[in-house]
Amino acid sequence: MLRVVTSVYRTQYITIFPLRVQERIIEGLLWLSAAITILITAAIIWVLLSESVRFFSEVSIIDFLTDDEWTPLFAEKHFGIMPLVAGTLLTTAIAIAVALPIGLTIAVYLNEYAPARFKQTVKPLLEILATIPTVVYGFFALTVVTPFLQGIIPTLAGFNALSAGIVMGIMIIPMISSLSEDAISAVPRSLREAAYGMGSTRLQTAFGVMVPAASSGIVVSVILAISRAVGETMIVAIAAGQQPRLTANPLVPIETITTYIVQVSLGDVPHGSLEYRTIFAAGITLFIFTFALNNLSFWIKKKYQEKYD
Amino acid sequence: MTNADKNRLKDKAFQVFGVFCTFIGLVVLAIFLIDIIIEGASRIDWDFLTSLPSRRASRAGIYTAWVGTLWVLVLTSIIAFPLGIAAGVYLEEYSKKTKMANFLEINIANLAGVPSIIYGLLGMEMFGRIMGLGGSLLAGALTLSLLILPIIIVTTREAIKAVPRSIRDASYALGASKWQTTWNQVLPASFGGIMTGIILSLSRAVGEAAPLIVIGALAYVPFVPTSPTDEFTVLPIQIFNWTSRPQADFLVNAAAAIIILLLITFILNGIAVYLRNKWQKRVKW
């Protein structure tokens, strides 16, 4: 049947010449639209590289990686990226520490415990968390979470990694919960029934059988969440401060890579200056982090995805 | 207590913990919305919507911000929708399973994972400097278009994938060409899914501040933009600016502007959910 249909269609192609031309033009245009996405990637890499190369012609890459101070906007300039990386990793770690246990518990609960109707109602509600603009979360972190935490920890500074990280964690809960939930529900029923048949409780079934069977999908969800948290900008720009420092202390102001880019963009740094190029050096560092994380997740997905069919 | 009892107890305990976790996010969300409404709702009046920004909090309004947001949304739609849908159609209907197609797919997944602020750096250099658009509406819209392009492509592909093979075969059997089939059958059949995707992508664009700050959108624009080459501000940037000020009065302004921004976001998402449900019910293959 299919062969007949396609042959009819091929004959048409040959006999009606203008239509054929038209078809080719349309296909070409469609192809061009798809190919633009490759141009975008190329442009991102080119922009980041070309400005960074100029930056690294003035600042040695060893200083960039080993200097423990980042003060490009001060009179005494230091160009060590590590304080910004530390700030980024600190807020990310806090966010994941919040989002992973909660998100994974939600995924397990919705799959193994909750009635189907409850699941159908709760999932879209949780998705609301992911649709709220991040600048709004920043406002929340600064004006609600920080004052609240200061009531518990009096030494907490007005700008700190803790509130920003916690709020960021709340934002990425739905990312971990829904991707993990998809992974767990892709595990075939027979595995769950086998576990029940052995006399396991729901908890034992969930963490002894279902979660391990879905582990690649869960790991992918966490990696994507980390990548999201590393690149998150407005929450940290509003609530975490603008003081690059090499610390793991969540109570003091810090600065992330993304905040630094915002800080310079808001100021009046002349184009073509070394200060201007620092944001591209910071940008390429950020890009390398997220690029590596994203591709790691694709690779895991491809390599370890269990096939149960 | 036997082992079985212990296990049953643990099972119950986890159930309680599960309910707790499921609701904690929603409870925080509720606290937050209530807090914002208490703080900001009384500030919203006609003057707030129609006033220009001002150094005095009580006089400042969001006129330039929401007009800027509207401009950006319209321009972004004009640029991103045709491109994204065309790319989605190509990848789903035309492209063969070659290495190239595989590469395109990985590339789009990668673009979806690039942080928005990196798109800002790209936009600042490409559109702002090289194309000479500076911090104009057009530069902002082009930047946001690149940002939402992967979302549109992915949702378009999913919508098209849901159209069964038999529809295409029937069209071909009647002598239609590939494009005639795509345009007259596949696209109308996947319209609901595509619409859902582009509205979700708009709701993403409406909340973005970081890339627009990087390309040089200003917090203080004393006039309403009237052409795509004008400088502009948007609601999220206005909120960011007011939040960064020390005076408490400006925080009230920020809360009020957040209410407006959330309204726009929720309305867009509501439309998307409505369309999705409507189409899922109506179309049964």
PDB file of N, CA and C in Angstrom, chain A residues 93-159:
ATOM      1  N   ALA A  93      24.898  23.926  44.714  1.00  0.00           N
ATOM      2  CA  ALA A  93      24.872  22.809  45.667  1.00  0.00           C
ATOM      3  C   ALA A  93      23.691  22.953  46.624  1.00  0.00           C
ATOM      4  N   ILE A  94      23.454  24.171  47.113  1.00  0.00           N
ATOM      5  CA  ILE A  94      22.323  24.380  48.024  1.00  0.00           C
ATOM      6  C   ILE A  94      21.006  24.076  47.304  1.00  0.00           C
ATOM      7  N   ALA A  95      20.908  24.562  46.068  1.00  0.00           N
ATOM      8  CA  ALA A  95      19.676  24.335  45.297  1.00  0.00           C
ATOM      9  C   ALA A  95      19.421  22.840  45.115  1.00  0.00           C
ATOM     10  N   ILE A  96      20.463  22.093  44.774  1.00  0.00           N
ATOM     11  CA  ILE A  96      20.286  20.654  44.551  1.00  0.00           C
ATOM     12  C   ILE A  96      19.985  19.947  45.869  1.00  0.00           C
ATOM     13  N   ALA A  97      20.633  20.407  46.959  1.00  0.00           N
ATOM     14  CA  ALA A  97      20.364  19.800  48.268  1.00  0.00           C
ATOM     15  C   ALA A  97      18.896  19.967  48.660  1.00  0.00           C
ATOM     16  N   VAL A  98      18.267  21.045  48.179  1.00  0.00           N
ATOM     17  CA  VAL A  98      16.836  21.246  48.443  1.00  0.00           C
ATOM     18  C   VAL A  98      15.994  20.439  47.456  1.00  0.00           C
ATOM     19  N   ALA A  99      16.341  20.551  46.172  1.00  0.00           N
ATOM     20  CA  ALA A  99      15.456  20.030  45.127  1.00  0.00           C
ATOM     21  C   ALA A  99      15.532  18.516  44.962  1.00  0.00           C
ATOM     22  N   LEU A 100      16.727  17.924  45.178  1.00  0.00           N
ATOM     23  CA  LEU A 100      16.855  16.489  44.911  1.00  0.00           C
ATOM     24  C   LEU A 100      16.029  15.626  45.874  1.00  0.00           C
ATOM     25  N   PRO A 101      16.179  15.798  47.212  1.00  0.00           N
ATOM     26  CA  PRO A 101      15.356  14.953  48.107  1.00  0.00           C
ATOM     27  C   PRO A 101      13.865  15.195  47.918  1.00  0.00           C
ATOM     28  N   ILE A 102      13.483  16.471  47.805  1.00  0.00           N
ATOM     29  CA  ILE A 102      12.054  16.769  47.661  1.00  0.00           C
ATOM     30  C   ILE A 102      11.532  16.271  46.316  1.00  0.00           C
ATOM     31  N   GLY A 103      12.279  16.582  45.253  1.00  0.00           N
ATOM     32  CA  GLY A 103      11.826  16.197  43.918  1.00  0.00           C
ATOM     33  C   GLY A 103      11.734  14.685  43.756  1.00  0.00           C
ATOM     34  N   LEU A 104      12.738  13.978  44.256  1.00  0.00           N
ATOM     35  CA  LEU A 104      12.743  12.516  44.111  1.00  0.00           C
ATOM     36  C   LEU A 104      11.633  11.888  44.967  1.00  0.00           C
ATOM     37  N   THR A 105      11.441  12.428  46.186  1.00  0.00           N
ATOM     38  CA  THR A 105      10.356  11.915  47.022  1.00  0.00           C
ATOM     39  C   THR A 105       9.005  12.124  46.338  1.00  0.00           C
ATOM     40  N   ILE A 106       8.813  13.305  45.746  1.00  0.00           N
ATOM     41  CA  ILE A 106       7.557  13.564  45.039  1.00  0.00           C
ATOM     42  C   ILE A 106       7.371  12.545  43.917  1.00  0.00           C
ATOM     43  N   ALA A 107       8.459  12.316  43.151  1.00  0.00           N
ATOM     44  CA  ALA A 107       8.368  11.377  42.028  1.00  0.00           C
ATOM     45  C   ALA A 107       7.980   9.983  42.522  1.00  0.00           C
ATOM     46  N   VAL A 108       8.632   9.523  43.593  1.00  0.00           N
ATOM     47  CA  VAL A 108       8.331   8.188  44.130  1.00  0.00           C
ATOM     48  C   VAL A 108       6.912   8.159  44.697  1.00  0.00           C
ATOM     49  N   TYR A 109       6.572   9.198  45.452  1.00  0.00           N
ATOM     50  CA  TYR A 109       5.246   9.233  46.082  1.00  0.00           C
ATOM     51  C   TYR A 109       4.139   9.197  45.023  1.00  0.00           C
ATOM     52  N   LEU A 110       4.278  10.045  43.990  1.00  0.00           N
ATOM     53  CA  LEU A 110       3.228  10.115  42.969  1.00  0.00           C
ATOM     54  C   LEU A 110       3.109   8.790  42.216  1.00  0.00           C
ATOM     55  N   ASN A 111       4.241   8.109  42.053  1.00  0.00           N
ATOM     56  CA  ASN A 111       4.211   6.866  41.285  1.00  0.00           C
ATOM     57  C   ASN A 111       3.758   5.656  42.088  1.00  0.00           C
ATOM     58  N   GLU A 112       4.226   5.567  43.335  1.00  0.00           N
ATOM     59  CA  GLU A 112       4.025   4.328  44.098  1.00  0.00           C
ATOM     60  C   GLU A 112       2.894   4.428  45.120  1.00  0.00           C
ATOM     61  N   TYR A 113       2.566   5.634  45.555  1.00  0.00           N
ATOM     62  CA  TYR A 113       1.598   5.768  46.637  1.00  0.00           C
ATOM     63  C   TYR A 113       0.304   6.464  46.210  1.00  0.00           C
ATOM     64  N   ALA A 114       0.466   7.592  45.508  1.00  0.00           N
ATOM     65  CA  ALA A 114      -0.690   8.460  45.293  1.00  0.00           C
ATOM     66  C   ALA A 114      -1.703   7.852  44.337  1.00  0.00           C
ATOM     67  N   PRO A 115      -3.011   8.111  44.583  1.00  0.00           N
ATOM     68  CA  PRO A 115      -4.037   7.701  43.629  1.00  0.00           C
ATOM     69  C   PRO A 115      -3.850   8.457  42.308  1.00  0.00           C
ATOM     70  N   ALA A 116      -4.280   7.834  41.205  1.00  0.00           N
ATOM     71  CA  ALA A 116      -4.044   8.420  39.883  1.00  0.00           C
ATOM     72  C   ALA A 116      -4.625   9.822  39.759  1.00  0.00           C
ATOM     73  N   ARG A 117      -5.799  10.046  40.363  1.00  0.00           N
ATOM     74  CA  ARG A 117      -6.431  11.363  40.200  1.00  0.00           C
ATOM     75  C   ARG A 117      -5.646  12.451  40.927  1.00  0.00           C
ATOM     76  N   PHE A 118      -5.102  12.073  42.096  1.00  0.00           N
ATOM     77  CA  PHE A 118      -4.279  13.013  42.857  1.00  0.00           C
ATOM     78  C   PHE A 118      -3.070  13.430  42.024  1.00  0.00           C
ATOM     79  N   LYS A 119      -2.450  12.429  41.389  1.00  0.00           N
ATOM     80  CA  LYS A 119      -1.292  12.682  40.545  1.00  0.00           C
ATOM     81  C   LYS A 119      -1.640  13.644  39.406  1.00  0.00           C
ATOM     82  N   GLN A 120      -2.808  13.391  38.797  1.00  0.00           N
ATOM     83  CA  GLN A 120      -3.213  14.252  37.677  1.00  0.00           C
ATOM     84  C   GLN A 120      -3.450  15.695  38.106  1.00  0.00           C
ATOM     85  N   THR A 121      -3.877  15.894  39.333  1.00  0.00           N
ATOM     86  CA  THR A 121      -4.139  17.254  39.805  1.00  0.00           C
ATOM     87  C   THR A 121      -2.844  17.939  40.230  1.00  0.00           C
ATOM     88  N   VAL A 122      -1.978  17.175  40.903  1.00  0.00           N
ATOM     89  CA  VAL A 122      -0.798  17.789  41.513  1.00  0.00           C
ATOM     90  C   VAL A 122       0.273  18.139  40.482  1.00  0.00           C
ATOM     91  N   LYS A 123       0.439  17.290  39.469  1.00  0.00           N
ATOM     92  CA  LYS A 123       1.526  17.532  38.511  1.00  0.00           C
ATOM     93  C   LYS A 123       1.448  18.908  37.847  1.00  0.00           C
ATOM     94  N   PRO A 124       0.283  19.294  37.285  1.00  0.00           N
ATOM     95  CA  PRO A 124       0.222  20.634  36.693  1.00  0.00           C
ATOM     96  C   PRO A 124       0.425  21.748  37.721  1.00  0.00           C
ATOM     97  N   LEU A 125      -0.024  21.517  38.964  1.00  0.00           N
ATOM     98  CA  LEU A 125       0.186  22.530  39.996  1.00  0.00           C
ATOM     99  C   LEU A 125       1.674  22.732  40.263  1.00  0.00           C
ATOM    100  N   LEU A 126       2.407  21.604  40.329  1.00  0.00           N
ATOM    101  CA  LEU A 126       3.850  21.710  40.546  1.00  0.00           C
ATOM    102  C   LEU A 126       4.537  22.422  39.388  1.00  0.00           C
ATOM    103  N   GLU A 127       3.999  22.211  38.177  1.00  0.00           N
ATOM    104  CA  GLU A 127       4.606  22.848  37.003  1.00  0.00           C
ATOM    105  C   GLU A 127       4.542  24.376  37.099  1.00  0.00           C
ATOM    106  N   ILE A 128       3.563  24.896  37.856  1.00  0.00           N
ATOM    107  CA  ILE A 128       3.464  26.349  38.022  1.00  0.00           C
ATOM    108  C   ILE A 128       4.782  26.896  38.567  1.00  0.00           C
ATOM    109  N   LEU A 129       5.402  26.114  39.470  1.00  0.00           N
ATOM    110  CA  LEU A 129       6.667  26.563  40.064  1.00  0.00           C
ATOM    111  C   LEU A 129       7.714  26.861  38.997  1.00  0.00           C
ATOM    112  N   ALA A 130       7.672  26.096  37.901  1.00  0.00           N
ATOM    113  CA  ALA A 130       8.682  26.268  36.864  1.00  0.00           C
ATOM    114  C   ALA A 130       8.343  27.407  35.908  1.00  0.00           C
ATOM    115  N   THR A 131       7.083  27.897  35.944  1.00  0.00           N
ATOM    116  CA  THR A 131       6.705  28.933  34.975  1.00  0.00           C
ATOM    117  C   THR A 131       6.872  30.346  35.540  1.00  0.00           C
ATOM    118  N   ILE A 132       7.088  30.451  36.834  1.00  0.00           N
ATOM    119  CA  ILE A 132       7.223  31.783  37.424  1.00  0.00           C
ATOM    120  C   ILE A 132       8.554  32.404  37.012  1.00  0.00           C
ATOM    121  N   PRO A 133       8.529  33.653  36.513  1.00  0.00           N
ATOM    122  CA  PRO A 133       9.777  34.294  36.089  1.00  0.00           C
ATOM    123  C   PRO A 133      10.793  34.346  37.228  1.00  0.00           C
ATOM    124  N   THR A 134      12.084  34.171  36.880  1.00  0.00           N
ATOM    125  CA  THR A 134      13.092  34.042  37.927  1.00  0.00           C
ATOM    126  C   THR A 134      13.298  35.348  38.689  1.00  0.00           C
ATOM    127  N   VAL A 135      13.024  36.479  38.040  1.00  0.00           N
ATOM    128  CA  VAL A 135      13.179  37.751  38.743  1.00  0.00           C
ATOM    129  C   VAL A 135      12.200  37.804  39.926  1.00  0.00           C
ATOM    130  N   VAL A 136      11.064  37.149  39.761  1.00  0.00           N
ATOM    131  CA  VAL A 136      10.069  37.092  40.829  1.00  0.00           C
ATOM    132  C   VAL A 136      10.589  36.250  41.993  1.00  0.00           C
ATOM    133  N   TYR A 137      11.249  35.133  41.667  1.00  0.00           N
ATOM    134  CA  TYR A 137      11.870  34.317  42.715  1.00  0.00           C
ATOM    135  C   TYR A 137      12.947  35.105  43.464  1.00  0.00           C
ATOM    136  N   GLY A 138      13.676  35.939  42.718  1.00  0.00           N
ATOM    137  CA  GLY A 138      14.710  36.753  43.346  1.00  0.00           C
ATOM    138  C   GLY A 138      14.114  37.687  44.386  1.00  0.00           C
ATOM    139  N   PHE A 139      13.028  38.321  44.018  1.00  0.00           N
ATOM    140  CA  PHE A 139      12.311  39.214  44.942  1.00  0.00           C
ATOM    141  C   PHE A 139      11.891  38.446  46.193  1.00  0.00           C
ATOM    142  N   PHE A 140      11.401  37.245  45.984  1.00  0.00           N
ATOM    143  CA  PHE A 140      10.956  36.376  47.072  1.00  0.00           C
ATOM    144  C   PHE A 140      12.124  36.044  48.003  1.00  0.00           C
ATOM    145  N   ALA A 141      13.266  35.678  47.404  1.00  0.00           N
ATOM    146  CA  ALA A 141      14.440  35.316  48.205  1.00  0.00           C
ATOM    147  C   ALA A 141      14.895  36.490  49.059  1.00  0.00           C
ATOM    148  N   LEU A 142      14.914  37.666  48.440  1.00  0.00           N
ATOM    149  CA  LEU A 142      15.437  38.844  49.142  1.00  0.00           C
ATOM    150  C   LEU A 142      14.480  39.362  50.214  1.00  0.00           C
ATOM    151  N   THR A 143      13.185  39.389  49.907  1.00  0.00           N
ATOM    152  CA  THR A 143      12.259  40.083  50.806  1.00  0.00           C
ATOM    153  C   THR A 143      11.497  39.153  51.753  1.00  0.00           C
ATOM    154  N   VAL A 144      11.476  37.858  51.463  1.00  0.00           N
ATOM    155  CA  VAL A 144      10.744  36.947  52.350  1.00  0.00           C
ATOM    156  C   VAL A 144      11.687  35.928  53.008  1.00  0.00           C
ATOM    157  N   VAL A 145      12.456  35.213  52.174  1.00  0.00           N
ATOM    158  CA  VAL A 145      13.253  34.104  52.708  1.00  0.00           C
ATOM    159  C   VAL A 145      14.408  34.607  53.581  1.00  0.00           C
ATOM    160  N   THR A 146      15.138  35.625  53.098  1.00  0.00           N
ATOM    161  CA  THR A 146      16.260  36.129  53.898  1.00  0.00           C
ATOM    162  C   THR A 146      15.813  36.672  55.257  1.00  0.00           C
ATOM    163  N   PRO A 147      14.807  37.561  55.328  1.00  0.00           N
ATOM    164  CA  PRO A 147      14.358  38.017  56.649  1.00  0.00           C
ATOM    165  C   PRO A 147      13.889  36.861  57.543  1.00  0.00           C
ATOM    166  N   PHE A 148      13.210  35.875  56.943  1.00  0.00           N
ATOM    167  CA  PHE A 148      12.747  34.721  57.714  1.00  0.00           C
ATOM    168  C   PHE A 148      13.931  33.935  58.295  1.00  0.00           C
ATOM    169  N   LEU A 149      14.949  33.691  57.448  1.00  0.00           N
ATOM    170  CA  LEU A 149      16.112  32.930  57.910  1.00  0.00           C
ATOM    171  C   LEU A 149      16.935  33.719  58.923  1.00  0.00           C
ATOM    172  N   GLN A 150      16.920  35.049  58.779  1.00  0.00           N
ATOM    173  CA  GLN A 150      17.654  35.874  59.746  1.00  0.00           C
ATOM    174  C   GLN A 150      17.063  35.744  61.147  1.00  0.00           C
ATOM    175  N   GLY A 151      15.783  35.407  61.207  1.00  0.00           N
ATOM    176  CA  GLY A 151      15.159  35.149  62.500  1.00  0.00           C
ATOM    177  C   GLY A 151      15.732  33.890  63.161  1.00  0.00           C
ATOM    178  N   ILE A 152      16.188  32.937  62.332  1.00  0.00           N
ATOM    179  CA  ILE A 152      16.742  31.687  62.862  1.00  0.00           C
ATOM    180  C   ILE A 152      18.261  31.791  63.013  1.00  0.00           C
ATOM    181  N   ILE A 153      18.914  32.373  61.965  1.00  0.00           N
ATOM    182  CA  ILE A 153      20.370  32.527  61.992  1.00  0.00           C
ATOM    183  C   ILE A 153      20.664  34.028  62.023  1.00  0.00           C
ATOM    184  N   PRO A 154      20.910  34.609  63.183  1.00  0.00           N
ATOM    185  CA  PRO A 154      21.079  36.066  63.274  1.00  0.00           C
ATOM    186  C   PRO A 154      22.286  36.589  62.502  1.00  0.00           C
ATOM    187  N   THR A 155      23.286  35.709  62.279  1.00  0.00           N
ATOM    188  CA  THR A 155      24.486  36.203  61.594  1.00  0.00           C
ATOM    189  C   THR A 155      24.335  36.252  60.075  1.00  0.00           C
ATOM    190  N   LEU A 156      23.195  35.829  59.576  1.00  0.00           N
ATOM    191  CA  LEU A 156      22.994  35.775  58.127  1.00  0.00           C
ATOM    192  C   LEU A 156      23.009  37.197  57.533  1.00  0.00           C
ATOM    193  N   ALA A 157      23.818  37.383  56.494  1.00  0.00           N
ATOM    194  CA  ALA A 157      23.900  38.698  55.859  1.00  0.00           C
ATOM    195  C   ALA A 157      22.654  38.956  55.004  1.00  0.00           C
ATOM    196  N   GLY A 158      22.440  40.219  54.677  1.00  0.00           N
ATOM    197  CA  GLY A 158      21.281  40.596  53.862  1.00  0.00           C
ATOM    198  C   GLY A 158      21.314  39.952  52.485  1.00  0.00           C
ATOM    199  N   PHE A 159      22.525  39.863  51.919  1.00  0.00           N
ATOM    200  CA  PHE A 159      22.711  39.110  50.680  1.00  0.00           C
ATOM    201  C   PHE A 159      23.491  37.853  51.033  1.00  0.00           C
TER     202      PHE A 159
END
